[in-house]
Short mmCIF file of C-alpha atoms and ligand atoms in Angstrom, two decimals:
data_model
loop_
_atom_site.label_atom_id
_atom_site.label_comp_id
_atom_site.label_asym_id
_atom_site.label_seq_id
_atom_site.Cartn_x
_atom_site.Cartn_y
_atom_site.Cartn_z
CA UNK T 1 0.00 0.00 0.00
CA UNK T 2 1.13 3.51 -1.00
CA UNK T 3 1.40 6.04 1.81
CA UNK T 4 2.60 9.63 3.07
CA UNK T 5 5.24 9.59 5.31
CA UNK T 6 8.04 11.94 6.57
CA UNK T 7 11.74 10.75 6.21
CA UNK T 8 15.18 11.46 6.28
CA UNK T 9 17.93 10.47 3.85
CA UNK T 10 20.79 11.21 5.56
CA UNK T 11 23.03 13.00 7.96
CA UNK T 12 21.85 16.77 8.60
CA UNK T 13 19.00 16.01 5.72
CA UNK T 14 15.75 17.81 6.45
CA UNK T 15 12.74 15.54 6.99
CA UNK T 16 10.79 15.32 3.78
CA UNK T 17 7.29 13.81 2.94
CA UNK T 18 8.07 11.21 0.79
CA UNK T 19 5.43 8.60 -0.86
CA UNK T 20 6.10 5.05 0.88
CA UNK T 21 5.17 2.01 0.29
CA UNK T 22 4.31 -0.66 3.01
CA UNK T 23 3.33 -4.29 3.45
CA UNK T 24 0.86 -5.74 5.06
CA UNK T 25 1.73 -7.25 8.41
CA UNK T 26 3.29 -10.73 9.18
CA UNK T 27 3.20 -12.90 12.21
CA UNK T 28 3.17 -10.99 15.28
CA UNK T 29 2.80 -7.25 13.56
CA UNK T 30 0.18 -4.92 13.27
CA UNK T 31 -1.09 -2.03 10.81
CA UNK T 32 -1.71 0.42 12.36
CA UNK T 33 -3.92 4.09 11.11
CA UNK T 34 -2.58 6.80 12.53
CA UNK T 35 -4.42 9.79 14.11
CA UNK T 36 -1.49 12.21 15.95
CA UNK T 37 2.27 11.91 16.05
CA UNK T 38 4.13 14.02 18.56
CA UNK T 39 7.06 15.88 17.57
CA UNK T 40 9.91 14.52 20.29
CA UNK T 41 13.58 15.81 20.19
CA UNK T 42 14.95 12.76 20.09
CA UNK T 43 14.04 12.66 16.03
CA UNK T 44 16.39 15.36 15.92
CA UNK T 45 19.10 13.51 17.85
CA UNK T 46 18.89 10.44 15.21
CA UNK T 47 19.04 13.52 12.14
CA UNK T 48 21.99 15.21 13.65
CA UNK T 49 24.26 11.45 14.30
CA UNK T 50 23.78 12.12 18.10
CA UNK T 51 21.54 8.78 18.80
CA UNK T 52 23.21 6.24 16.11
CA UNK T 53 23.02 2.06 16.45
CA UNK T 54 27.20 1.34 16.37
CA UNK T 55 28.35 0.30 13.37
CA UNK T 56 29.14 -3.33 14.69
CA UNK T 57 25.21 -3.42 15.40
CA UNK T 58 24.60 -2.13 11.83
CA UNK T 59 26.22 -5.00 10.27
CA UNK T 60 24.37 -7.63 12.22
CA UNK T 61 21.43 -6.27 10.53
CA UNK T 62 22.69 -5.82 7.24
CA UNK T 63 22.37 -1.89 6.72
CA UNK T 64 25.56 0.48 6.66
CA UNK T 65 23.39 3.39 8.05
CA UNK T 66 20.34 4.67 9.65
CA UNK T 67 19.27 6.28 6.41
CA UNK T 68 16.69 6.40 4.73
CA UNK T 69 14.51 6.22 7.80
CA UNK T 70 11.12 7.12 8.79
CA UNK T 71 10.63 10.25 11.38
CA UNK T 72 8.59 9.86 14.44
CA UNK T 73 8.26 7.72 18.04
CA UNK T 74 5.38 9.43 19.78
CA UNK T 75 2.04 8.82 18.28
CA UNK T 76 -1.60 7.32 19.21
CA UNK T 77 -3.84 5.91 16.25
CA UNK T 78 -6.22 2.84 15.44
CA UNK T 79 -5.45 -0.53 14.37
CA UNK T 80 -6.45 -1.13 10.88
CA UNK T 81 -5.21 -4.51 10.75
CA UNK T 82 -3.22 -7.35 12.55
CA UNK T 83 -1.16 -10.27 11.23
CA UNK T 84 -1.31 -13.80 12.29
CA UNK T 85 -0.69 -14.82 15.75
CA UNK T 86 -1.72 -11.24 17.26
CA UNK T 87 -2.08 -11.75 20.92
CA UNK T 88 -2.34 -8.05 22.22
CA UNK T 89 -4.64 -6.17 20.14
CA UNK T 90 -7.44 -6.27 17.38
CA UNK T 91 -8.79 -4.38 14.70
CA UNK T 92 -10.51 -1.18 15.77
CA UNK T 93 -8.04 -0.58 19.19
CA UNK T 94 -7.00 2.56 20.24
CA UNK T 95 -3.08 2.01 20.62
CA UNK T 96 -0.39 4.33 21.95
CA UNK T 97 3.36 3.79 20.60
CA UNK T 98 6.32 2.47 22.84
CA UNK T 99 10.03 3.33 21.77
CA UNK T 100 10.95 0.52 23.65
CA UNK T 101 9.49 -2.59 22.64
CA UNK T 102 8.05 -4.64 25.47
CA UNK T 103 8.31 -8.59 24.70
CA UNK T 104 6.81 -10.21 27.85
CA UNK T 105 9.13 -13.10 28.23
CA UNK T 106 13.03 -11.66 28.64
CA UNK T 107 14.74 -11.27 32.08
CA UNK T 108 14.12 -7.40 32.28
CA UNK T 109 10.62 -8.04 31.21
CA UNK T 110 9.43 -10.80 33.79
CA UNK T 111 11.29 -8.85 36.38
CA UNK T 112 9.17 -5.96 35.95
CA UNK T 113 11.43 -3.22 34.02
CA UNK T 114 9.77 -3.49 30.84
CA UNK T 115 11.70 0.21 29.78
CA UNK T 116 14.76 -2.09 29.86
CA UNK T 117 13.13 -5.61 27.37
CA UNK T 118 16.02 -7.08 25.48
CA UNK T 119 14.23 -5.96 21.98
CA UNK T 120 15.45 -2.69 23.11
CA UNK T 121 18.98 -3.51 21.24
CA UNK T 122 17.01 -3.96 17.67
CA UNK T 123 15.16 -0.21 18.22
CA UNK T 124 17.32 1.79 16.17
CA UNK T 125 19.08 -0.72 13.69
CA UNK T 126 16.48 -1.46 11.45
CA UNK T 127 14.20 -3.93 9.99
CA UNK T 128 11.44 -5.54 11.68
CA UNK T 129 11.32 -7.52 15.30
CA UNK T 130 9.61 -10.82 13.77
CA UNK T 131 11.84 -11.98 11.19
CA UNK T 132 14.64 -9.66 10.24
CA UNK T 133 12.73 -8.31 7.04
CA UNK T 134 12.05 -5.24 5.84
CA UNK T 135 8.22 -4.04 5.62
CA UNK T 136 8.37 -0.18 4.62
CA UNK T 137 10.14 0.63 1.15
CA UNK T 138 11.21 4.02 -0.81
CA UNK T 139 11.60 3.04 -4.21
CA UNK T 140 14.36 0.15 -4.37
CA UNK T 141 15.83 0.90 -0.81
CA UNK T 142 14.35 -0.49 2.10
CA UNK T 143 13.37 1.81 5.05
CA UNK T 144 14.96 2.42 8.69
CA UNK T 145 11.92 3.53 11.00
CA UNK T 146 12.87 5.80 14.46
CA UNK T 147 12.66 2.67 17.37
CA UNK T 148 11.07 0.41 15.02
CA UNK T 149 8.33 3.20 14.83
CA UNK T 150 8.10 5.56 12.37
CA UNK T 151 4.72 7.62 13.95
CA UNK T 152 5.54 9.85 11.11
CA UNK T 153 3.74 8.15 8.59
CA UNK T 154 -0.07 7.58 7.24
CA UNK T 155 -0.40 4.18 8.53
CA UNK T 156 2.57 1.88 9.80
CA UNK T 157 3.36 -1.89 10.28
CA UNK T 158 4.85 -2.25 13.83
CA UNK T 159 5.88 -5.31 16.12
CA UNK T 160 3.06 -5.53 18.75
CA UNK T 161 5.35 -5.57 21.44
CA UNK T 162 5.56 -1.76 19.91
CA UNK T 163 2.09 -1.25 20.81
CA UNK T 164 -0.11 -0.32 23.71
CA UNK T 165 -3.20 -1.16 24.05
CA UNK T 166 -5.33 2.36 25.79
CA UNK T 167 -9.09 3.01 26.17
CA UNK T 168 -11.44 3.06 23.56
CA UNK T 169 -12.71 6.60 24.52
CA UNK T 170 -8.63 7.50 25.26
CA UNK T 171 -8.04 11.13 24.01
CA UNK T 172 -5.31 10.34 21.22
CA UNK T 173 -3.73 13.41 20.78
CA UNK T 174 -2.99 13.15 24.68
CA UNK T 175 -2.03 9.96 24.27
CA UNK T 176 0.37 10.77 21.34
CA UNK T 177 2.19 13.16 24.01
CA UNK T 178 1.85 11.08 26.83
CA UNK T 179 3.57 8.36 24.54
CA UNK T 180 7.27 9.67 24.92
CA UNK T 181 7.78 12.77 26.50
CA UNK T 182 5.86 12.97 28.75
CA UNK T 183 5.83 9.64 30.60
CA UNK T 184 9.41 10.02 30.44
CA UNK T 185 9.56 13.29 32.03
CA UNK T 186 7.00 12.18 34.27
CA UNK T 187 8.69 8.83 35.68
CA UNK T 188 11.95 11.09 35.90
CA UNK T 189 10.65 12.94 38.92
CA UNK T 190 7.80 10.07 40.25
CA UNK T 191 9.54 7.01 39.62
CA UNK T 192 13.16 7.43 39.29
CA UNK T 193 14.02 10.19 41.57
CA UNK T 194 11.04 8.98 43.32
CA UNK T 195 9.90 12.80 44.76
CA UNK T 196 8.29 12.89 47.97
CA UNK T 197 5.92 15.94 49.12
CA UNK T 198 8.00 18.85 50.40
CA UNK T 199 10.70 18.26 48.18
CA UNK T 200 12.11 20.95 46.47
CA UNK T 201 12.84 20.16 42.53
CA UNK T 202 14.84 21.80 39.83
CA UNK T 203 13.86 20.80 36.52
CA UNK T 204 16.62 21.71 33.47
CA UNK T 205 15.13 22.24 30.66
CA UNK T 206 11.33 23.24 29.84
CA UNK T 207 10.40 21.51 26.55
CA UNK T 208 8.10 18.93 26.17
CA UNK T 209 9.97 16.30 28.57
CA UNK T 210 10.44 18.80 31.51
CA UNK T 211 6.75 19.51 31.04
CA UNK T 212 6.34 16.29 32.24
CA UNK T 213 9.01 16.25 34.87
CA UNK T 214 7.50 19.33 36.49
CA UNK T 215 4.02 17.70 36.75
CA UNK T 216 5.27 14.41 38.43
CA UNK T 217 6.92 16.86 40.90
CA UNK T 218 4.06 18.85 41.52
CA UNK T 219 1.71 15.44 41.37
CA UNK T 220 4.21 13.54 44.33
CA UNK T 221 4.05 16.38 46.36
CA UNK T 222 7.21 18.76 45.68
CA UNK T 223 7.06 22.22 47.85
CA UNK T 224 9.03 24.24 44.79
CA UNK T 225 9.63 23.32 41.63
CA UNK T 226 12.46 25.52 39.84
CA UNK T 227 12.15 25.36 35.95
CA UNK T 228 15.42 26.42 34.62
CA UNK T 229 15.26 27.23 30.08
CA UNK T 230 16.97 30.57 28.73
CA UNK T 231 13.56 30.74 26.56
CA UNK T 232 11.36 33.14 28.76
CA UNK T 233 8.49 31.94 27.06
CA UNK T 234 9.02 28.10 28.37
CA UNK T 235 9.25 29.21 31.60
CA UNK T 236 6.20 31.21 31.61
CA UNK T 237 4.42 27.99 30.22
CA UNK T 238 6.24 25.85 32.95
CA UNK T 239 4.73 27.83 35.72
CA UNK T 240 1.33 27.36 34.43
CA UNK T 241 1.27 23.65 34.88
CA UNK T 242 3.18 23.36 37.97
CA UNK T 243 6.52 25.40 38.66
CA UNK T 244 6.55 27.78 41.59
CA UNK T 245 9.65 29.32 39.97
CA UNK T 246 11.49 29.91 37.43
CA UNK T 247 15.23 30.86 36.14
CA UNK T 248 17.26 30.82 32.52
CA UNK T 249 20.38 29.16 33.80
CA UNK T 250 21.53 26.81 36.24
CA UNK T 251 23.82 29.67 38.13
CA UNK T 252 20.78 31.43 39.16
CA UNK T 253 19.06 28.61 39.84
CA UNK T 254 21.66 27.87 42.21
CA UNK T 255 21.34 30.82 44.26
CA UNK T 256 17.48 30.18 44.25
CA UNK T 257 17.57 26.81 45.87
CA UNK T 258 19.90 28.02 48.20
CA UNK T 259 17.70 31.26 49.27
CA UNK T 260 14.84 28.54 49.03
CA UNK T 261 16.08 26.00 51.48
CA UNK T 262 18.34 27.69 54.03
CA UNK T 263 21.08 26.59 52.17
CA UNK T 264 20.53 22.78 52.29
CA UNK T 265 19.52 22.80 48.50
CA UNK T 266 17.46 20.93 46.26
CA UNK T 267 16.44 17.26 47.21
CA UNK T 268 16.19 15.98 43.15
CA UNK T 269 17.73 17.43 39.94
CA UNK T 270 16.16 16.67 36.73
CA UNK T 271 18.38 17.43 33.70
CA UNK T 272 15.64 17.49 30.08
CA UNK T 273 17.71 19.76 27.80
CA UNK T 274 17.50 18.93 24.37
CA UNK T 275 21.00 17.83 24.32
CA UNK T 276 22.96 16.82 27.88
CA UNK T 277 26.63 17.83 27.85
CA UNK T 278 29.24 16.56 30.70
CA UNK T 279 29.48 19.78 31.95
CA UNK T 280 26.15 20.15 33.22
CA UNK T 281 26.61 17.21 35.48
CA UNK T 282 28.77 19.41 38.28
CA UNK T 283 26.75 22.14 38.20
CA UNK T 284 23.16 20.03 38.88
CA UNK T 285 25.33 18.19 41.43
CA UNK T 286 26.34 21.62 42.82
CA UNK T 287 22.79 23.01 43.13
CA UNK T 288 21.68 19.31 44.93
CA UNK T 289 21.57 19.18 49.13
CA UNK T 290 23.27 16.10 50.66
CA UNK T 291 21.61 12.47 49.73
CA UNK T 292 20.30 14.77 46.33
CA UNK T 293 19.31 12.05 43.10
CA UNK T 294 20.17 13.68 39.93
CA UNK T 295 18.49 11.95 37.17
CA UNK T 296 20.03 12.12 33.69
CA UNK T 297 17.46 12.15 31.19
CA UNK T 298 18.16 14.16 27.81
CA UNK T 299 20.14 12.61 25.59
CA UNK T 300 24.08 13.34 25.01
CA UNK T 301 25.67 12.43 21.74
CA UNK T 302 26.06 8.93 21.28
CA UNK T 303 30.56 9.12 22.00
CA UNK T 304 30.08 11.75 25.08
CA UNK T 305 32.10 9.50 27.70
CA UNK T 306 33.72 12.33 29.77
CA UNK T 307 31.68 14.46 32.70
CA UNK T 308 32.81 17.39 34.85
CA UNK T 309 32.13 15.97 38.61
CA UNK T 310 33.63 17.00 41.77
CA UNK T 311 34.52 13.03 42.77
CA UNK T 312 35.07 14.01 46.51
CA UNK T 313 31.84 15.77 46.85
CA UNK T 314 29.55 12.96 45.35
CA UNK T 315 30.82 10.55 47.66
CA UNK T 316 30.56 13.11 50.79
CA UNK T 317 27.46 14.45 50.16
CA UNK T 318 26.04 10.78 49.23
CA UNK T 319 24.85 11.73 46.16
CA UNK T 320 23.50 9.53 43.59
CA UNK T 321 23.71 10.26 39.69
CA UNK T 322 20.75 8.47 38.05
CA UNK T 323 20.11 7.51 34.03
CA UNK T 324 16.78 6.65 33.01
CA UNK T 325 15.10 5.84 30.00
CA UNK T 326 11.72 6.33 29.14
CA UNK T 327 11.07 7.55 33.20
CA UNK T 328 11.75 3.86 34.41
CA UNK T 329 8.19 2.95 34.12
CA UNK T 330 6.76 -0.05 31.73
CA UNK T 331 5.50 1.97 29.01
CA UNK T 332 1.98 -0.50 29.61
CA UNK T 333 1.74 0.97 33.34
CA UNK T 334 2.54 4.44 32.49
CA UNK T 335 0.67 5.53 29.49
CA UNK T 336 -2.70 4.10 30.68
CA UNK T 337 -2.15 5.32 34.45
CA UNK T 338 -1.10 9.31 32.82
CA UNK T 339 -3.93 9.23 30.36
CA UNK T 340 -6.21 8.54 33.69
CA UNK T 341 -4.60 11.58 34.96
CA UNK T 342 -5.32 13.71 32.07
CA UNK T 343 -9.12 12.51 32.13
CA UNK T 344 -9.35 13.63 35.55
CA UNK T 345 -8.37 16.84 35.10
CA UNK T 346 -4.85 16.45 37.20
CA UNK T 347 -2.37 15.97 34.20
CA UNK T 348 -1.76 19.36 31.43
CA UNK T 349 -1.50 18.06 28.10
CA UNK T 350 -3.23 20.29 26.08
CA UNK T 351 -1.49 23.21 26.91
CA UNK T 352 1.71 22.12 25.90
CA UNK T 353 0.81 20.89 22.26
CA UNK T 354 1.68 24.82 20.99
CA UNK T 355 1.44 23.95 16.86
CA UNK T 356 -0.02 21.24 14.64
CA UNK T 357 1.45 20.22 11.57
CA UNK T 358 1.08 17.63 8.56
CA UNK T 359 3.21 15.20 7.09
CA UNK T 360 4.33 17.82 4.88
CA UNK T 361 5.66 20.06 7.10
CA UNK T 362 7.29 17.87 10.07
CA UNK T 363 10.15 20.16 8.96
CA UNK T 364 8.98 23.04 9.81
CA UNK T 365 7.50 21.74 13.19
CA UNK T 366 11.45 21.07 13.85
CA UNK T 367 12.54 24.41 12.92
CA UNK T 368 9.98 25.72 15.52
CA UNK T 369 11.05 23.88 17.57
CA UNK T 370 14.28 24.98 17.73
CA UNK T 371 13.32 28.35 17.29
CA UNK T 372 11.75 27.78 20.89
CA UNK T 373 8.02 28.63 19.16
CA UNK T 374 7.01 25.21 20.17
CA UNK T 375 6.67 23.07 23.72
CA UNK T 376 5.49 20.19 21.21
CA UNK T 377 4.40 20.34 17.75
CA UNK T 378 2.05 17.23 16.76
CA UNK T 379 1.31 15.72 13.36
CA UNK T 380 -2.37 15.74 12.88
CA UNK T 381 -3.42 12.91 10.23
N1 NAD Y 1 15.76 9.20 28.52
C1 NAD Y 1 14.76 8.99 27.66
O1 NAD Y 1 14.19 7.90 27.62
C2 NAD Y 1 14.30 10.11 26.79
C3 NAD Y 1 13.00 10.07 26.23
C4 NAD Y 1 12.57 11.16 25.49
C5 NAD Y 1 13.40 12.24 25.27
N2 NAD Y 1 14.66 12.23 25.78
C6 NAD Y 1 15.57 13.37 25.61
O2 NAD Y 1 15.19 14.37 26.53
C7 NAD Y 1 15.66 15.63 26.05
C8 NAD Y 1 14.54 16.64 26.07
O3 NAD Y 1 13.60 16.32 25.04
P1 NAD Y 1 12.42 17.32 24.68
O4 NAD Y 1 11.64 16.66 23.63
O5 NAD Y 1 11.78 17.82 25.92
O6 NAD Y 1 13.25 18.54 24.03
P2 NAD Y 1 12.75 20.04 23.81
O7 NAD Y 1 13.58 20.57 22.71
O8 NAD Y 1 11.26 20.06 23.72
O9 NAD Y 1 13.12 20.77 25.18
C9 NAD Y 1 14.42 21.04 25.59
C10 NAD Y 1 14.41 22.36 26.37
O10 NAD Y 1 15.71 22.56 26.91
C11 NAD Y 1 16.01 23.94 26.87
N3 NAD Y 1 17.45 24.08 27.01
C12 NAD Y 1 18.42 23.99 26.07
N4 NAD Y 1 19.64 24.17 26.64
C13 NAD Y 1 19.44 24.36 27.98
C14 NAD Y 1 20.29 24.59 29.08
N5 NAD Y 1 21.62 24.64 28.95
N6 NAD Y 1 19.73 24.76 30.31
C15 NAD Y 1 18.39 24.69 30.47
N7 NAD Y 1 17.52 24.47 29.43
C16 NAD Y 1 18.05 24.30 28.22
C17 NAD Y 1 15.43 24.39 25.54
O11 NAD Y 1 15.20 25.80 25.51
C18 NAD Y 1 14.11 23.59 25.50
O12 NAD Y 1 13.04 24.32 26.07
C19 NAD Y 1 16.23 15.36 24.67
O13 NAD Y 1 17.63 15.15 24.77
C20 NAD Y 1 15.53 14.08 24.28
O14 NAD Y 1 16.21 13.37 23.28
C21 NAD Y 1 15.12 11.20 26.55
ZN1 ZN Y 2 10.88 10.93 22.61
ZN1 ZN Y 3 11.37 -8.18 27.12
#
């Protein structure tokens, strides 16, 4: 079948709407209609080299690069169709998207930590989960899809361990959000740093992730929340969905925390910048009290392996330095449990979707966003 989709052919390449063509699903896949696609910076890390699968992985699968690959890992649409021996999900469900492929049956999975499932290794190298084959096509070459995704795109043919399952009534342009970003941000401050009420939280960086890191602060019970972004117009948006303050760098935010606290400092640093850099790591550790978690959540280029960290302090101050991916919450826990949230009233979704956009102009979403016009920008189908 012939479809829209937006995708990039290399390095630095803009994202261009391209016509596709797809197969229908094998064993264990799904087609899948989609309705909204949200417009994560992460799509910009795989365009710009930061996120790449090593080469070594490459040649397992049989590629020698990323590109040409389809855009997109947040999104919410409808099953249109499933292959044989579909377990999970029929024809006519409301599905969310999961970057990180959930199988069920590995070590990580059974133990709980579905954000960590073995399949995770296969997410950015390439063909499908099932069987190693390619079911998206541009002309003669086969196509790479973002986390064996590709929400940028008409309809797509996913692994159902890609998928899950929400409410038939869900709110899909919520869930598209609550897909990535916002889960991730979310489980950052609820489930990884693991905020208790009174805390006091800085959160670095007020795009779409940090949206959601500020609203698991406010939601577990954080006294202040300090939203550091040098775009005035982020913070203004943070404080309307939970920040009691906010500062454009982390030296001011500093001195804020310490006003704030009597000097002890904050209890849980949250670093969501679009990109992370090694030397933000001493500064968030500066601005944390003793026993302070400071979760690590952006994403640094793919060869950053050197920090800037003040060794004697972390060990003095009993510090701990946390990663996480995708919040440390199964993606089939979270998205459900934040799209409850968002029915009731208690989770801001809507005002952070600031543009919408087609296939055609996913480009231009991306130059907004780093013009700092957008929190997110969504593909509407
Ligand atoms: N760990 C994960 O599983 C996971 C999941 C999703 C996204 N991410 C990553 O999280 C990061 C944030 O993603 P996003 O979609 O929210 O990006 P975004 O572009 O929407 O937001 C980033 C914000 O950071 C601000 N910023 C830039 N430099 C800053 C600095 N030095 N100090 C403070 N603020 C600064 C920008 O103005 C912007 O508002 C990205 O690196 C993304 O790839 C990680
Ligand atoms: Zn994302
Ligand atoms: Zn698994």
């Amino acid at each position: 079948m012939k479809v829209r989709a937006a995708i990039c052919t290399g390095l630095y390449q803009p994202w261009t709407a391209e016509d596709i063509e797809i197969d229908e699903p094998h064993a264990h896949e799904v087609k899948v209609k989609m309705v909204y696609a949200g417009m994560c910076h992460s799509d910009e890390h795989l365009r710009t080299g930061d996120i790449s699968a090593p080469r070594e992985t490459l040649e397992i699968f049989g590629v020698d690069s990323m590109f040409p690959c389809i855009g997109g890992h947040e999104g919410a649409g409808i099953v249109e169709s499933v292959g044989p021996e579909v377990q999970t999900v029929t024809a006519g469900d409301r599905v969310a998207v999961a970057f990180i492929p959930a199988c069920g049956q590995c070590y990580w999975c059974a133990s709980g930590r579905q954000y960590l499932c073995d399949l995770g290794m296969s997410t950015l190298a390439g063909p499908m989960i099932s069987d190693g084959t390619w079911r998206h096509h541009f002309g003669d070459q086969h196509l790479n899809r973002m986390t064996q995704l590709g929400t940028f795109s008409e309809y797509m043919v996913v692994n159902e361990a890609s998928l899950v399952k929400i409410a038939p009534d869900a709110n899909l342009k919520a869930a598209a959000l609550i897909s990535c970003g916002i889960s991730t941000g979310f489980g950052s401050a609820v489930d990884r740093a693991k905020v208790v009420p009174g805390e006091v939280v800085v959160v670095v960086g007020a795009g779409g992730v940090g949206s959601g890191a500020i609203q698991g602060a406010r939601l577990a019970g954080a006294r202040a929340i300090i939203a550091v972004d040098p775009l005035d117009s982020k913070v203004e948006r943070a404080k309307k969905i939970g920040a009691t303050h906010g500062v454009s760098n982390m030296l001011d935010a500093t001195f804020l925390v310490a006003e704030l606290t009597e000097g002890r400092m904050a209890d849980v640093v949250i670093l969501t910048p679009g990109v992370l850099t090694g030397d933000m790591i001493a500064p968030a550790c500066a601005m944390g009290s003793k026993d302070a978690r400071i979760v690590a959540t952006a994403i640094a280029p793919f060869a950053q392996d050197k920090i800037e960290l003040n060794l004697f302090n972390l060990s003095m101050f009993n510090q701990s330095i946390l990663g996480t991916v995708f919040g440390s919450v199964s993606p089939r826990v979270q998205i459900p449990r934040l799209l409850k949230l968002y029915d009731a009233g208690m989770l801001e979704i809507d005002e952070l979707v600031t543009n919408e956009y087609t296939i055609e102009t996913v480009q231009q979403g991306y130059d907004d966003l780093e013009a700092g016009i957008n929190i997110r920008g969504v593909v509407a189908f």
